[in-house]
Amino acid sequence: SNTGETTFARTDLSNSVDRFSRLFGSMAKRDGKQFLASSEPHLNIRMDAQDIEEVLGNLLDNALKWCLNTISLTVRKSSEGIELIIEDDGPGIPEKDRSEAVRSGGRLDTSKPGTGLGLAIAIDLLRAYDATLELRKSAELGGLAVYILLPPRLVRSRPDP
């Protein structure tokens, strides 16, 4: 990953979201689960494609692993930048345990396979771009909501020709 070093990196976020929606949609279907995706078109960012896709892959993988039936991905422009929200209907993470969950390799529950590094890697990659990640309770699905904000300086107003 380039971790923010390439300030001229250009990524069609909408295209990445579409590809991951197809991939995780088929994985969810295979597991008898549902994947919901909503993304505004023509979202372009100043981030290396490999970095944002590593973030999306790790977080969607966690959501699919922990959900009971449903995960969702919402990507939209806001006055504060671009918001990416990954939600599930799983057990969530109690507020008092969220800081431990974001610590590198912090594992709250070892009943599912994994190293506990996916969330920490996502946070590190996002920090390199001054983007933020917060863990919340999903108002829509009841489980965990991972809220990512890409700041305005990462938002490209138009795609490249």
Coordinates of C-alpha atoms in Angstrom, one line a residue:
S1 CA 0.0 0.0 0.0
N2 CA 1.1 3.5 -0.6
T3 CA -0.5 4.8 2.6
G4 CA -1.1 8.4 1.6
E5 CA 2.3 9.0 0.1
T6 CA 0.8 9.4 -3.4
T7 CA -1.1 12.7 -3.2
F8 CA -1.9 12.4 -6.9
A9 CA -3.5 9.0 -6.6
R10 CA -6.9 8.9 -8.2
T11 CA -9.5 6.2 -7.5
D12 CA -13.0 5.8 -8.8
L13 CA -14.6 4.9 -5.5
S14 CA -18.0 4.2 -7.1
N15 CA -16.3 1.5 -9.2
S16 CA -14.6 0.0 -6.2
V17 CA -17.8 -0.1 -4.3
D18 CA -19.6 -1.7 -7.2
R19 CA -17.0 -4.5 -7.5
F20 CA -17.0 -5.1 -3.7
S21 CA -20.8 -5.1 -3.7
R22 CA -20.8 -7.9 -6.3
L23 CA -18.2 -9.9 -4.5
F24 CA -19.6 -9.6 -1.0
G25 CA -23.2 -9.9 -2.4
S26 CA -22.3 -13.3 -3.8
M27 CA -20.4 -14.4 -0.6
A28 CA -23.4 -13.3 1.5
K29 CA -25.8 -15.2 -0.8
R30 CA -23.7 -18.3 -0.6
D31 CA -24.0 -18.1 3.3
G32 CA -27.7 -17.5 3.1
K33 CA -27.3 -13.9 4.1
Q34 CA -28.2 -10.5 2.5
F35 CA -25.9 -7.8 1.4
L36 CA -27.4 -4.3 0.8
A37 CA -25.5 -1.6 -1.0
S38 CA -26.2 2.0 -1.7
S39 CA -23.7 4.3 -3.3
E40 CA -23.8 7.7 -5.1
P41 CA -22.4 7.5 -8.6
H42 CA -19.3 9.3 -9.8
L43 CA -17.4 9.4 -6.4
N44 CA -13.7 10.0 -7.1
I45 CA -11.1 10.2 -4.3
R46 CA -7.4 11.0 -3.9
M47 CA -6.5 7.7 -2.3
D48 CA -4.6 4.8 -3.7
A49 CA -7.1 2.2 -4.9
Q50 CA -5.3 -0.6 -3.1
D51 CA -5.6 1.3 0.3
I52 CA -9.3 2.0 0.1
E53 CA -10.0 -1.5 -1.2
E54 CA -8.0 -3.0 1.7
V55 CA -10.1 -1.0 4.1
L56 CA -13.4 -2.0 2.5
G57 CA -12.4 -5.7 2.2
N58 CA -11.3 -6.0 5.8
L59 CA -14.5 -4.3 7.2
L60 CA -16.9 -6.0 4.9
D61 CA -15.3 -9.4 5.8
N62 CA -15.7 -8.6 9.5
A63 CA -19.4 -7.6 8.9
L64 CA -20.2 -10.8 7.0
K65 CA -18.4 -12.9 9.6
W66 CA -20.4 -11.4 12.5
C67 CA -23.8 -10.6 11.0
L68 CA -26.8 -12.8 11.6
N69 CA -28.6 -12.2 8.3
T70 CA -27.7 -8.8 6.8
I71 CA -24.9 -6.4 6.1
S72 CA -25.1 -3.1 4.4
L73 CA -22.7 -0.6 2.8
T74 CA -23.7 3.0 2.2
V75 CA -21.4 5.5 0.5
R76 CA -22.5 9.1 0.1
K77 CA -21.2 12.6 -0.2
S78 CA -21.8 14.9 2.7
S79 CA -20.8 18.5 3.6
E80 CA -17.9 16.9 5.6
G81 CA -16.5 14.7 2.8
I82 CA -17.5 11.2 1.8
E83 CA -19.1 8.9 4.3
L84 CA -18.7 5.1 4.1
I85 CA -21.0 3.2 6.5
I86 CA -20.8 -0.5 7.0
E87 CA -23.5 -2.0 9.2
D88 CA -24.6 -5.4 10.3
D89 CA -27.3 -7.1 12.4
G90 CA -24.8 -9.1 14.5
P91 CA -24.1 -8.7 18.2
G92 CA -22.3 -5.4 17.8
I93 CA -19.6 -4.2 20.2
P94 CA -20.6 -2.6 23.5
E95 CA -19.5 1.0 23.8
K96 CA -17.2 0.3 26.7
D97 CA -15.3 -2.3 24.6
R98 CA -14.9 -0.3 21.4
S99 CA -11.5 1.3 22.2
E100 CA -10.1 -2.2 22.8
A101 CA -11.5 -3.4 19.5
V102 CA -9.7 -0.7 17.5
R103 CA -6.4 -1.4 19.2
S104 CA -4.0 -3.3 17.0
G105 CA -4.8 -7.0 17.2
G106 CA -7.4 -6.4 19.9
R107 CA -9.7 -9.3 19.9
L108 CA -12.8 -9.2 22.0
D109 CA -14.2 -12.6 21.0
T110 CA -12.2 -15.5 19.6
S111 CA -15.2 -17.6 18.7
K112 CA -14.8 -16.6 15.0
P113 CA -11.7 -17.2 12.9
G114 CA -9.3 -14.3 12.3
T115 CA -6.3 -12.4 13.7
G116 CA -8.0 -9.3 14.9
L117 CA -5.8 -7.2 12.6
G118 CA -8.3 -6.3 9.9
L119 CA -9.8 -3.4 11.8
A120 CA -6.4 -2.1 13.0
I121 CA -5.1 -2.2 9.4
A122 CA -8.1 -0.3 8.2
I123 CA -7.6 2.3 10.9
D124 CA -3.9 2.7 10.1
L125 CA -4.5 3.1 6.4
L126 CA -7.3 5.7 6.9
R127 CA -5.1 7.7 9.4
A128 CA -2.4 8.0 6.7
Y129 CA -5.0 10.0 4.7
D130 CA -6.3 11.9 7.7
A131 CA -9.6 10.0 7.4
T132 CA -11.5 8.8 10.5
L133 CA -13.2 5.6 11.6
E134 CA -15.7 5.3 14.4
L135 CA -17.5 2.3 15.8
R136 CA -21.1 2.9 16.5
K137 CA -24.4 1.0 17.1
S138 CA -26.3 0.5 13.8
A139 CA -29.6 2.4 14.0
E140 CA -30.8 0.5 10.9
L141 CA -29.7 -3.1 11.7
G142 CA -29.0 -3.1 15.4
G143 CA -25.5 -4.5 15.3
L144 CA -22.2 -2.7 14.6
A145 CA -21.9 0.4 12.4
V146 CA -18.4 1.3 11.2
Y147 CA -18.5 4.9 10.2
I148 CA -15.7 6.2 7.9
L149 CA -15.2 9.9 6.9
L150 CA -12.9 10.8 4.0
P151 CA -12.2 14.5 4.5
P152 CA -12.9 17.0 1.7
R153 CA -9.3 17.2 0.6
L154 CA -9.6 13.6 -0.6
V155 CA -12.7 14.2 -2.6
R156 CA -12.1 14.8 -6.3
S157 CA -14.8 17.0 -7.9
R158 CA -14.8 15.2 -11.2
P159 CA -13.4 12.1 -12.7
D160 CA -10.3 12.2 -14.9
P161 CA -10.9 12.2 -18.7

